[in-house]
Short mmCIF file of C-alpha atoms in Angstrom, two decimals:
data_model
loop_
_atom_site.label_atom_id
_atom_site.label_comp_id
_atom_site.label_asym_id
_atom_site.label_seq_id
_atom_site.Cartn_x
_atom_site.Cartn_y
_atom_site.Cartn_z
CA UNK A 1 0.00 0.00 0.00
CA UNK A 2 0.85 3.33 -0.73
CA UNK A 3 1.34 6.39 1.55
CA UNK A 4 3.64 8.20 4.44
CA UNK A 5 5.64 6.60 6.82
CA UNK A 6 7.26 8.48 10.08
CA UNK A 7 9.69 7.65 12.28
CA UNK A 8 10.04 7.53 15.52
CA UNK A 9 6.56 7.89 16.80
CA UNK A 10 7.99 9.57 20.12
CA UNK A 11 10.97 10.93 19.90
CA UNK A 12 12.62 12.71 23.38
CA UNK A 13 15.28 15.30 23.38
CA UNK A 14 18.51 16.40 26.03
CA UNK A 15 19.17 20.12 25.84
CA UNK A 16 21.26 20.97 23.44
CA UNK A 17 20.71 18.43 21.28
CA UNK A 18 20.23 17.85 17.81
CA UNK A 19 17.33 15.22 16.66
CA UNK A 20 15.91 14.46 13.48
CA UNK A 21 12.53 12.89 12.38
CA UNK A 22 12.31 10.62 9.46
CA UNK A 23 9.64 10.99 6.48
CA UNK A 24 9.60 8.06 3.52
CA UNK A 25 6.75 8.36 0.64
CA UNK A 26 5.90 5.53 -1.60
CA UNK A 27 3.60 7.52 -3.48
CA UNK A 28 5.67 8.85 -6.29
CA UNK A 29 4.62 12.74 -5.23
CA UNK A 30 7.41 15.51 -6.00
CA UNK A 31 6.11 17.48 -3.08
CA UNK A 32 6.96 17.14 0.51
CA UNK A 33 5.91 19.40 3.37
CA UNK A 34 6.37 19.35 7.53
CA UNK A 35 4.07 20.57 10.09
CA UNK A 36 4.25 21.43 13.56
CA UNK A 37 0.87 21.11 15.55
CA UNK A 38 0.59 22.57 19.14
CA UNK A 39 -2.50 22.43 21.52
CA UNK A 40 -5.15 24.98 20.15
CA UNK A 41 -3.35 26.48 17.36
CA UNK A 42 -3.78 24.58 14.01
CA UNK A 43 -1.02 22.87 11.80
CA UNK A 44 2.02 25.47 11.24
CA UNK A 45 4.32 25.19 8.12
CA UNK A 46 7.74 24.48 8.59
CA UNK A 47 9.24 23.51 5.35
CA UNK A 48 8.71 22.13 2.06
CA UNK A 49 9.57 21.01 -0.95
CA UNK A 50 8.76 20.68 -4.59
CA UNK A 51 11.50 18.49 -6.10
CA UNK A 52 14.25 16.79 -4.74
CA UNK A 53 17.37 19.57 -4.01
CA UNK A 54 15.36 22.08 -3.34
CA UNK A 55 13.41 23.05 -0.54
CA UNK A 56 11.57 26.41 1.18
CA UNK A 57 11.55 27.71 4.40
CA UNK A 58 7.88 28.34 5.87
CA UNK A 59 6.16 30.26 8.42
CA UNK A 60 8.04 28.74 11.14
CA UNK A 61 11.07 27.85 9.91
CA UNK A 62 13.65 28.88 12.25
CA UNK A 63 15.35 26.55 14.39
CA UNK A 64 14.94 23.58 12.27
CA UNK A 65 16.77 22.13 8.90
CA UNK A 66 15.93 19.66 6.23
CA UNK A 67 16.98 17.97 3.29
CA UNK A 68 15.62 16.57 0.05
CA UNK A 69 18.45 14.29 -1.35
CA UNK A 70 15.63 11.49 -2.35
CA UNK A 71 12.37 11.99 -3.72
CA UNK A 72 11.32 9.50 -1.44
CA UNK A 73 12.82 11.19 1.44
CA UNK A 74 12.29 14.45 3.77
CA UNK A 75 14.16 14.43 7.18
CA UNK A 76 13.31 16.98 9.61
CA UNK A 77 16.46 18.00 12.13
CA UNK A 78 15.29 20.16 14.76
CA UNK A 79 18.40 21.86 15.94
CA UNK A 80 19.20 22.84 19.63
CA UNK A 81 18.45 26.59 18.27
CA UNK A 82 14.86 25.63 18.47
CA UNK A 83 13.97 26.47 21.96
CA UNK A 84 10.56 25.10 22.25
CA UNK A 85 10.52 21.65 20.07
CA UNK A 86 7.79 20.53 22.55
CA UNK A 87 5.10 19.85 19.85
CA UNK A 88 3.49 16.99 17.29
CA UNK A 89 5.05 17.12 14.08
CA UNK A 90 3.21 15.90 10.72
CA UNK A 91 4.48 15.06 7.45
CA UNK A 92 2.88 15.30 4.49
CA UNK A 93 3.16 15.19 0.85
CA UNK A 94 1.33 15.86 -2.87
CA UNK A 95 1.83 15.87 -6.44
CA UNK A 96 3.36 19.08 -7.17
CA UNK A 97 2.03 22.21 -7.91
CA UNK A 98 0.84 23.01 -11.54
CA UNK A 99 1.06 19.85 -12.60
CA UNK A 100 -2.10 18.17 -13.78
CA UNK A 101 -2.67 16.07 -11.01
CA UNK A 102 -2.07 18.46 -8.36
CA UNK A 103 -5.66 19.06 -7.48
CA UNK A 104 -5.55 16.01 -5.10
CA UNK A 105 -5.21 16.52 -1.55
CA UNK A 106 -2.25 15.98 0.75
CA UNK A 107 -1.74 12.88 2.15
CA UNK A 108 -0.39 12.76 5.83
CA UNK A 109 2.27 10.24 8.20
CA UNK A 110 1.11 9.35 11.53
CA UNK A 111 2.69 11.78 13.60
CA UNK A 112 5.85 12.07 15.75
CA UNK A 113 5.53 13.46 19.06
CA UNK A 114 9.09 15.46 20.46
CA UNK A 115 9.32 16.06 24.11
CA UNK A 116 12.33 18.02 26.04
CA UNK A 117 13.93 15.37 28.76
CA UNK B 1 -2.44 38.27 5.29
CA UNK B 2 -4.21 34.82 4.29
CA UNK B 3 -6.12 32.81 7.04
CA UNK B 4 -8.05 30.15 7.82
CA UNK B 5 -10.70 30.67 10.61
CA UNK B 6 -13.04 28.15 12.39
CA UNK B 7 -15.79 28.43 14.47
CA UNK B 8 -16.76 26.79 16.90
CA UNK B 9 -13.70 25.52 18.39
CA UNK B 10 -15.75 22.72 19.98
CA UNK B 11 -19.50 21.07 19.56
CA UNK B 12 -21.02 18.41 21.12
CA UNK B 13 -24.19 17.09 19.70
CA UNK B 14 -26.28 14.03 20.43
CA UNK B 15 -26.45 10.99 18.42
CA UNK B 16 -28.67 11.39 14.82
CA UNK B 17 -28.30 14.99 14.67
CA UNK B 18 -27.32 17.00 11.25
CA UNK B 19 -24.53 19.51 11.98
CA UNK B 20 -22.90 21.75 10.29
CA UNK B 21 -18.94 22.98 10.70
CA UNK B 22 -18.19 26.76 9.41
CA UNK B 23 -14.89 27.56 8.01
CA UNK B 24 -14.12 31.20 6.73
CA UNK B 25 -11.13 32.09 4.41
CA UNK B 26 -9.42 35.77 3.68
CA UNK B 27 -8.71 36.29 -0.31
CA UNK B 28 -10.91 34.66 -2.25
CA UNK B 29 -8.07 33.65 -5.17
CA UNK B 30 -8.38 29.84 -3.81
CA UNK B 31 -6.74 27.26 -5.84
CA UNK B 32 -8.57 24.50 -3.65
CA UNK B 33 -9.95 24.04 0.02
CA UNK B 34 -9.87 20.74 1.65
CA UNK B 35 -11.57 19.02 4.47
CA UNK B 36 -9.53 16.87 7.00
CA UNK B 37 -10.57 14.43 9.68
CA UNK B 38 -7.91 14.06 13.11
CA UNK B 39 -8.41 11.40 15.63
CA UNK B 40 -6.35 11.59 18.80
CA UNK B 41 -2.62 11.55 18.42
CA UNK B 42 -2.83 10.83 14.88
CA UNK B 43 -2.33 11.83 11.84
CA UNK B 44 -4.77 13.67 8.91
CA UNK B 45 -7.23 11.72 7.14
CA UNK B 46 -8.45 13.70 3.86
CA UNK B 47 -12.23 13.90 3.69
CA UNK B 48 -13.12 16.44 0.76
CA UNK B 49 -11.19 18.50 -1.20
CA UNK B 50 -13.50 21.03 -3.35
CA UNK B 51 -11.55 22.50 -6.44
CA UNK B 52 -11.82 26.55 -7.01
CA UNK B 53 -14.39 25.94 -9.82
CA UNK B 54 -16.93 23.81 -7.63
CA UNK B 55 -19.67 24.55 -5.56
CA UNK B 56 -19.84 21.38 -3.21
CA UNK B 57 -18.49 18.11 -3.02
CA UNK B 58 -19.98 14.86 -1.16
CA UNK B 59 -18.72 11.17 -0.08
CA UNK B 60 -21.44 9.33 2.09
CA UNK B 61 -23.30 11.07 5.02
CA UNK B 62 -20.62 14.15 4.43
CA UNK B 63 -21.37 16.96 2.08
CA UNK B 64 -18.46 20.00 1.64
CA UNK B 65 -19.98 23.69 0.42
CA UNK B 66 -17.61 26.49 -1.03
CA UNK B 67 -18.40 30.05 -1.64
CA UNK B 68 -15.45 31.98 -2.51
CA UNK B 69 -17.28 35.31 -2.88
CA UNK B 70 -18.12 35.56 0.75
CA UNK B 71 -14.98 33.50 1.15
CA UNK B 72 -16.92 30.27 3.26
CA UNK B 73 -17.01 26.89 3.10
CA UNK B 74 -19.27 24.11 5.66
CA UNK B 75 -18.99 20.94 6.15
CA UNK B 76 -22.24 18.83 6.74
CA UNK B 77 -22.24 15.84 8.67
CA UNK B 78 -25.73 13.89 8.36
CA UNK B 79 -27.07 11.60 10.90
CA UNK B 80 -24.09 12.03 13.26
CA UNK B 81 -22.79 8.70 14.94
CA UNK B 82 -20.21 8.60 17.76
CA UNK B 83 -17.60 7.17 15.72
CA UNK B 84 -17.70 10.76 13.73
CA UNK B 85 -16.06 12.05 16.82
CA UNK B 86 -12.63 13.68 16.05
CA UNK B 87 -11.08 17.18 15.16
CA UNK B 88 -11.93 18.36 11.94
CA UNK B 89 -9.68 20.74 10.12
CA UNK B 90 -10.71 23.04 7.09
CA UNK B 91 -7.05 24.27 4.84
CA UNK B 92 -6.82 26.28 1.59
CA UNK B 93 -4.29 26.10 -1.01
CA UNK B 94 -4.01 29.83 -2.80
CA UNK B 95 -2.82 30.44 -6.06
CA UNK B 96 1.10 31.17 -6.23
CA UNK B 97 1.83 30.07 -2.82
CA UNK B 98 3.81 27.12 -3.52
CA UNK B 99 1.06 24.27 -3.23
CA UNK B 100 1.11 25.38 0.88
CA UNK B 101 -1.90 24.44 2.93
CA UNK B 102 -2.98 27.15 5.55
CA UNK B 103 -4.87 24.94 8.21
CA UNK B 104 -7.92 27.01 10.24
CA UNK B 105 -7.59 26.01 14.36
CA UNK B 106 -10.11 22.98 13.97
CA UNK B 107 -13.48 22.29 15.34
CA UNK B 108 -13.69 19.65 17.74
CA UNK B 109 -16.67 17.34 17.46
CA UNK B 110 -18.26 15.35 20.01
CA UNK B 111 -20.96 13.07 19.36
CA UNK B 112 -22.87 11.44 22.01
CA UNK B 113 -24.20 8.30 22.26
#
């Protein structure tokens, strides 16, 4: 079957660490995206990405990294810079915009939920 | 600024009862709005995604209404059940934006048995 997996499901960070979430797609979709979701305030953009090597920051990108070496693949690294990590964090991904299949909607991984140790 | 606004942030409704969640959009240049279903500590589950040249789309009890002019859409849950219970969030994709979904807060329904 096709769709999103993430890994780890929880995931627990030391200060001043560096951890990074995993995102594979077997759904053959150029676009990638990742989310952070906190209590009462919606799903926030972090970054994304259209085609493999190249990637946008989004509303909340600071504090965080990423990297799009695979089409298949869109790790997340949330860097000690990021002072609050405390939060659910969704992948998701699409076909890309403008082409003629892009009016589907995104299709989203499980989840993985960072807490500070 | 483009946002994504919905109210109520929570309902709770008895068994059998037709409901209806509101979602209201800024900048009416949508390229698509969709409809997503959350249960606890999961991910998103697409329900409807209505195009910027439709009026409404349906699958099963659920029916999906857009109105770009006054910049609204609803989602309408028939016959409500308790397994309908979850978050449901309403996101819009606007023209030249990269493909970027801008999620509203979510309603969160409750449906008692």
């Amino acid at each position: 079957d096709g769709g999103i997996t993430q890994s780890p499901k929880y995931l627990f960070r030391k200060e001043g660490q560096n951890v990074t979430l995993s995102c594979e797609q077997n759904l053959n979709h150029d676009a990638m995206y990742w989310y952070r979701q906190d209590p009462g305030q919606g799903l926030r953009l972090i970054y994304y990405s259209q085609i493999v090597n190249d990637f946008q920051k989004g509303d909340i990108a600071e504090g965080y990294s990423v990297s799009r070496e695979k089409k298949e693949s869109f790790p997340l690294t949330v860097t000690s810079a990021q002072k609050n990590p405390t939060a659910f964090y969704l992948c998701a991904s699409s076909p890309r915009p403008g082409q003629a299949t892009s009016n589907q909607p995104q299709h989203f991984g499980d989840g993985t939920r960072l807490s500070i140790l | 600024k483009q946002e994504v606004t919905q109210i109520p942030a929570a309902l709770s409704v008895p068994e059998g009862e037709n409901l209806v969640l509101n979602c209201s959009f800024t900048d009416s240049a949508i390229y698509n709005l969709q409809w997503f279903r959350q249960d606890p500590g999961k991910g998103l589950t697409s329900l409807l995604l209505i195009q910027s040249s439709q009026r409404e789309q349906t699958s099963g009890r659920l029916n999906a209404s857009l109105d770009k002019s006054s910049g609204r859409s609803t989602l309408y849950i028939a016959a409500s059940q308790p397994g309908d219970s979850a978050t449901y969030l309403c996101a819009v994709i606007w023209y030249n934006q990269g493909g970027k979904l801008i999620f509203g807060q979510g309603t969160e329904l409750s449906v008692k048995p």
